[in-house]
mmCIF file of C-alpha atoms in Angstrom:
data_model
loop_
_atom_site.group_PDB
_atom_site.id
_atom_site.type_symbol
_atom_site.label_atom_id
_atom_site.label_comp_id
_atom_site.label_asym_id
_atom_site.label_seq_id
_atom_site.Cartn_x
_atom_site.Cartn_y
_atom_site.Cartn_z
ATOM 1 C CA UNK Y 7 41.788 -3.235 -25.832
ATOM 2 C CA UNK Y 8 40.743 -4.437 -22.376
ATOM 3 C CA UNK Y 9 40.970 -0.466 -21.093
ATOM 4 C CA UNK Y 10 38.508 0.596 -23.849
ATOM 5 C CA UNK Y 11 36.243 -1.855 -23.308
ATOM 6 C CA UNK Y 12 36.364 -0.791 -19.385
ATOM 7 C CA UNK Y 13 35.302 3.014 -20.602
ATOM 8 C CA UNK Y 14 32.477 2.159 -23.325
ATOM 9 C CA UNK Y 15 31.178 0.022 -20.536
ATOM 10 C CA UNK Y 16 31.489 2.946 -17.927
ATOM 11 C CA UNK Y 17 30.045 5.230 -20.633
ATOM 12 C CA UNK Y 18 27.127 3.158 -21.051
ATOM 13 C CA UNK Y 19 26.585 2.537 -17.764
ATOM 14 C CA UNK Y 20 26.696 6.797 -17.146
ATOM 15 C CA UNK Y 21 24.163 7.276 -19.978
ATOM 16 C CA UNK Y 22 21.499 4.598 -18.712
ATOM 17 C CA UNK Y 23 21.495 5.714 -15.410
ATOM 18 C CA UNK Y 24 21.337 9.342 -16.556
ATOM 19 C CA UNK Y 25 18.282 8.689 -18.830
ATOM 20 C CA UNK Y 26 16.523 6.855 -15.704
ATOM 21 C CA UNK Y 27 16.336 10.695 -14.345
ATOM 22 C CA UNK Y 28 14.273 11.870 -17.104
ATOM 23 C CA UNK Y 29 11.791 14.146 -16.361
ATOM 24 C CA UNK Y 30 9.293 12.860 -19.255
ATOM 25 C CA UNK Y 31 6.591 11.223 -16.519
ATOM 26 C CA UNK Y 32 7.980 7.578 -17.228
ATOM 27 C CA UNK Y 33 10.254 7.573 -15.170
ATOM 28 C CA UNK Y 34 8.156 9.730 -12.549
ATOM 29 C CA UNK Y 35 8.189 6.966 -9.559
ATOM 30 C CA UNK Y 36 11.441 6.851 -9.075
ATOM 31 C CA UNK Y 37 11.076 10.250 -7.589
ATOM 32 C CA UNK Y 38 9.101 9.781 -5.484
ATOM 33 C CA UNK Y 39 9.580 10.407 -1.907
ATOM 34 C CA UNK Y 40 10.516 7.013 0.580
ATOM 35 C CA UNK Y 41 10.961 6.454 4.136
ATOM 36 C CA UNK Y 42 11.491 3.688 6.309
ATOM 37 C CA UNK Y 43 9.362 3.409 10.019
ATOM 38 C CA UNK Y 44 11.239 2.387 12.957
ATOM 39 C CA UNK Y 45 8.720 -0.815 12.719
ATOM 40 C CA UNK Y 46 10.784 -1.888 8.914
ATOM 41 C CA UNK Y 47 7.563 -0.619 7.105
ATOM 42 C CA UNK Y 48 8.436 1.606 3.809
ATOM 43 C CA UNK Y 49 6.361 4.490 3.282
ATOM 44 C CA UNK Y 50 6.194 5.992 0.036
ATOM 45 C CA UNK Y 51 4.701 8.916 -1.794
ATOM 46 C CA UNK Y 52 3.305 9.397 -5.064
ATOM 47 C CA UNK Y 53 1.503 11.989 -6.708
ATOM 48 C CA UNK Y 54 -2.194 10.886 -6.485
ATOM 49 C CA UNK Y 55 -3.440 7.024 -6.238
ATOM 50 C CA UNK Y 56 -3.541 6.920 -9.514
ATOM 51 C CA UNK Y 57 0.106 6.337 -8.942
ATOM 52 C CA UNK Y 58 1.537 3.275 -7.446
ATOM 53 C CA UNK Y 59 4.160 2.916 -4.991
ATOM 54 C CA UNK Y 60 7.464 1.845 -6.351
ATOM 55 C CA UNK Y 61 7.879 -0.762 -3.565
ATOM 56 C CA UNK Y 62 4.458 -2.969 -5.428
ATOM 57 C CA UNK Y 63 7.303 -3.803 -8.551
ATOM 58 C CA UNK Y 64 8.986 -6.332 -6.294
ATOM 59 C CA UNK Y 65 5.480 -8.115 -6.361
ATOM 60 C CA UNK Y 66 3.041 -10.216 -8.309
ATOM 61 C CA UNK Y 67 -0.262 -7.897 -10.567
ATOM 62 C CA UNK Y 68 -2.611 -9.151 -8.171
ATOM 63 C CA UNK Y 69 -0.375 -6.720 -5.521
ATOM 64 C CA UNK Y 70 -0.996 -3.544 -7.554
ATOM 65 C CA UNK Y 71 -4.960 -4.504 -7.778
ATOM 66 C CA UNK Y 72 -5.273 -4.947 -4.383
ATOM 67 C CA UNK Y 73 -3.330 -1.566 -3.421
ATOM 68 C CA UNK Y 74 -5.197 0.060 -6.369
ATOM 69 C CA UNK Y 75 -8.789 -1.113 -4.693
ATOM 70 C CA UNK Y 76 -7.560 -0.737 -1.004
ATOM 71 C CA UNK Y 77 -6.965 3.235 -2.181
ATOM 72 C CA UNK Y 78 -10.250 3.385 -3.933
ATOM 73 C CA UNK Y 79 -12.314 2.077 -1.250
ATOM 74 C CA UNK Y 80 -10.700 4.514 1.156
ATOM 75 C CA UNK Y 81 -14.470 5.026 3.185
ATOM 76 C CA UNK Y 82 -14.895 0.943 3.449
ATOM 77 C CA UNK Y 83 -11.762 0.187 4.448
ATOM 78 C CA UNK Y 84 -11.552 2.871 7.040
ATOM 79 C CA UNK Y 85 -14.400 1.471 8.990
ATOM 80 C CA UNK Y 86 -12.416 -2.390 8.797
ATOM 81 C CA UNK Y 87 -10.368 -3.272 11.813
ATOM 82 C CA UNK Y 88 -7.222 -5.620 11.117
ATOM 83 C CA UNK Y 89 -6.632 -8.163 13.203
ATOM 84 C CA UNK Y 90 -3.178 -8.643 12.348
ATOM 85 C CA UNK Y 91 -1.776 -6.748 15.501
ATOM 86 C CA UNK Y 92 -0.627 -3.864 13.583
ATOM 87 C CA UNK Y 93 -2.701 -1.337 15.861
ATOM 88 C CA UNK Y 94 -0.375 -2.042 18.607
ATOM 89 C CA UNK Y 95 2.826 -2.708 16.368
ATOM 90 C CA UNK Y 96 2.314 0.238 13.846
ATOM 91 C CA UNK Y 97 -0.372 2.392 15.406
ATOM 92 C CA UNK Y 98 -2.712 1.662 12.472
ATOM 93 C CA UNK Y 99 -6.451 2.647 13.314
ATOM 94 C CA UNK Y 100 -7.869 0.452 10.669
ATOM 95 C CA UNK Y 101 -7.030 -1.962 7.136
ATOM 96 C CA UNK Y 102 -6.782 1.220 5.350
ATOM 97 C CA UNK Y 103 -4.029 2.256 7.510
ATOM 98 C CA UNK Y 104 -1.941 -1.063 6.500
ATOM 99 C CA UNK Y 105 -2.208 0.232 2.490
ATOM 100 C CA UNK Y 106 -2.212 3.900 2.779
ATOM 101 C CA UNK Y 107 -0.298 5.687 5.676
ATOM 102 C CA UNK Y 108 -1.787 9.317 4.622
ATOM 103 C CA UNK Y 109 -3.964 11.020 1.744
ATOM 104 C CA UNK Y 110 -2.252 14.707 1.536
ATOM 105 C CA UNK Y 111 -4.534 17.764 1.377
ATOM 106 C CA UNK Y 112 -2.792 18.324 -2.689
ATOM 107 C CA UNK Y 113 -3.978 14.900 -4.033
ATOM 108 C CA UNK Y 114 -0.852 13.092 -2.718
ATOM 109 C CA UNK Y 115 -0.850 9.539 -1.208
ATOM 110 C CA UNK Y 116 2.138 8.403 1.183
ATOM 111 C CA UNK Y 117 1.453 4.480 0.733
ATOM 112 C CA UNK Y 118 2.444 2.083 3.770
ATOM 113 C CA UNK Y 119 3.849 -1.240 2.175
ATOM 114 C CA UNK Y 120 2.519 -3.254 5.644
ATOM 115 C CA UNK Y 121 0.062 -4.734 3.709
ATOM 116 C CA UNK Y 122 2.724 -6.718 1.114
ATOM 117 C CA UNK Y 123 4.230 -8.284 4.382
ATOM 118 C CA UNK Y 124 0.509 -9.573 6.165
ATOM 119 C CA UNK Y 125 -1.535 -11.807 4.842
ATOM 120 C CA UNK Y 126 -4.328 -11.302 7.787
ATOM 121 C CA UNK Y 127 -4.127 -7.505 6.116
ATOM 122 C CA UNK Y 128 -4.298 -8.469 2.441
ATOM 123 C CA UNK Y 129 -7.052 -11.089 2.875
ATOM 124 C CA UNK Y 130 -9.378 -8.797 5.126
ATOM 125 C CA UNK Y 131 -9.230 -5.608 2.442
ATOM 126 C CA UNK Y 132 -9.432 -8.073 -0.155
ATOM 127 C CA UNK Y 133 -13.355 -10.208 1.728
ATOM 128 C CA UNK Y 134 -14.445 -6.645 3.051
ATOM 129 C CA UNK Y 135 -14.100 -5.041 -1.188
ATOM 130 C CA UNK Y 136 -15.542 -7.957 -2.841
ATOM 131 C CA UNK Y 137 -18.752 -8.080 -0.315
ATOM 132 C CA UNK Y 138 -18.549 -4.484 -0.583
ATOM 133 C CA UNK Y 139 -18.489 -5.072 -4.842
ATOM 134 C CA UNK Y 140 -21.557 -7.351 -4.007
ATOM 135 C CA UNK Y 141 -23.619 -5.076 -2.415
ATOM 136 C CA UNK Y 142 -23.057 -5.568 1.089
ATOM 137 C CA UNK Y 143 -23.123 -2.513 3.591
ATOM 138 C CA UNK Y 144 -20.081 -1.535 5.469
ATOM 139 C CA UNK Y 145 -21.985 -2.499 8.547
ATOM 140 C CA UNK Y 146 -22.491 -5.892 7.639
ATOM 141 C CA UNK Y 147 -19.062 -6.140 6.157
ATOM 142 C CA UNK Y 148 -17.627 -5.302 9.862
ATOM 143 C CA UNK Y 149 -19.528 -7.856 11.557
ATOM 144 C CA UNK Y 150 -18.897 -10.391 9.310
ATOM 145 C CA UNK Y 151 -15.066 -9.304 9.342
ATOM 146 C CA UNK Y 152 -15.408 -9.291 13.243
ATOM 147 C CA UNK Y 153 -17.241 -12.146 13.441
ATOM 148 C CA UNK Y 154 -14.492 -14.117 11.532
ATOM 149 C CA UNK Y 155 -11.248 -12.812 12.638
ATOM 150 C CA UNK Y 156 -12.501 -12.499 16.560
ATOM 151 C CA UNK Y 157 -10.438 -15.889 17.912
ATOM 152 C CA UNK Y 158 -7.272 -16.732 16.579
ATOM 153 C CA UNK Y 159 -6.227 -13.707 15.802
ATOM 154 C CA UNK Y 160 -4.195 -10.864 17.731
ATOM 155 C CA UNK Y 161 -6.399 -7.814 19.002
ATOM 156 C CA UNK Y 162 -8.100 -5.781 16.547
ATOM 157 C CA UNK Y 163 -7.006 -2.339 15.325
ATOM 158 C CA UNK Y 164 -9.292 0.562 17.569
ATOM 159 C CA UNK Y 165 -11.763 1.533 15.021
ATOM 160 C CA UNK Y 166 -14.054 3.760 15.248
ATOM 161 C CA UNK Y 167 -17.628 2.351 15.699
ATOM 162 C CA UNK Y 168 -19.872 2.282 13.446
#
């Protein structure tokens, strides 16, 4: 009795984890390509940032949102320096960088999950979208970024003037 238990159980286990393969879209993250910096960061890529990393399931909604925006307000965000010390730990040029690692030439996105691990990171994309959501210009948006991360905080990422 025990023995077929054992091989309904191993049966079901097989047909689960083949159905997780699928190629019906559904399952389409988990094929996605991951990778794993010499700094701990995970880098993942998805088709197009319409597509979320898989590494955002192991967090709260508000995660995703924030990812979702940080990818949508690629031009803002590139012109944001972090103060988090990432530009000398990760070689990030800007808060962009700590969300999105690269945007491929085909559509593709390899994401940087950085961001999930910083709060400095999270809470500067998160001031410098809603100003930008409230009409402030991305110059204004740096100074006042600047302006409130300048003491206290390690040296900001080297981004490019504005």
């Amino acid at each position: 009795m025990k023995r077929s238990t054992f091989i309904t159980a191993c049966v079901l286990s097989f047909s689960v984890l083949l159905s997780s393969c699928t190629d019906d879209g559904v399952q389409e993250q988990s094929h996605s390509q991951m990778t794993k910096t010499a700094t701990g960061d995970i880098r993942e890529t998805t088709k197009s940032v319409e597509h979320l990393p898989s590494f955002l399931s192991a967090f709260e909604e508000e995660m995703a949102v924030l990812y979702q925006q940080a990818a949508e307000h690629r031009e803002l965000l590139e012109n944001i320096p972090c103060y988090c010390g990432c530009g000398q730990s990760a070689g990030h040029k800007n808060n962009y960088d700590c969300f999105v690692y690269e945007n491929k030439q085909d559509g593709s996105v390899v994401w940087d999950d950085h961001a999930t691990k910083c709060g400095v990171c999270l809470d500067i994309a998160a001031e410098s979208i809603a100003a930008y959501d409230q009409g402030k210009s991305i110059k204004d948006i740096r100074q006042m970024i600047d302006e409130k991360y300048k003491e206290g905080y390690a040296e900001p990422t080297p981004t490019k003037p504005l």
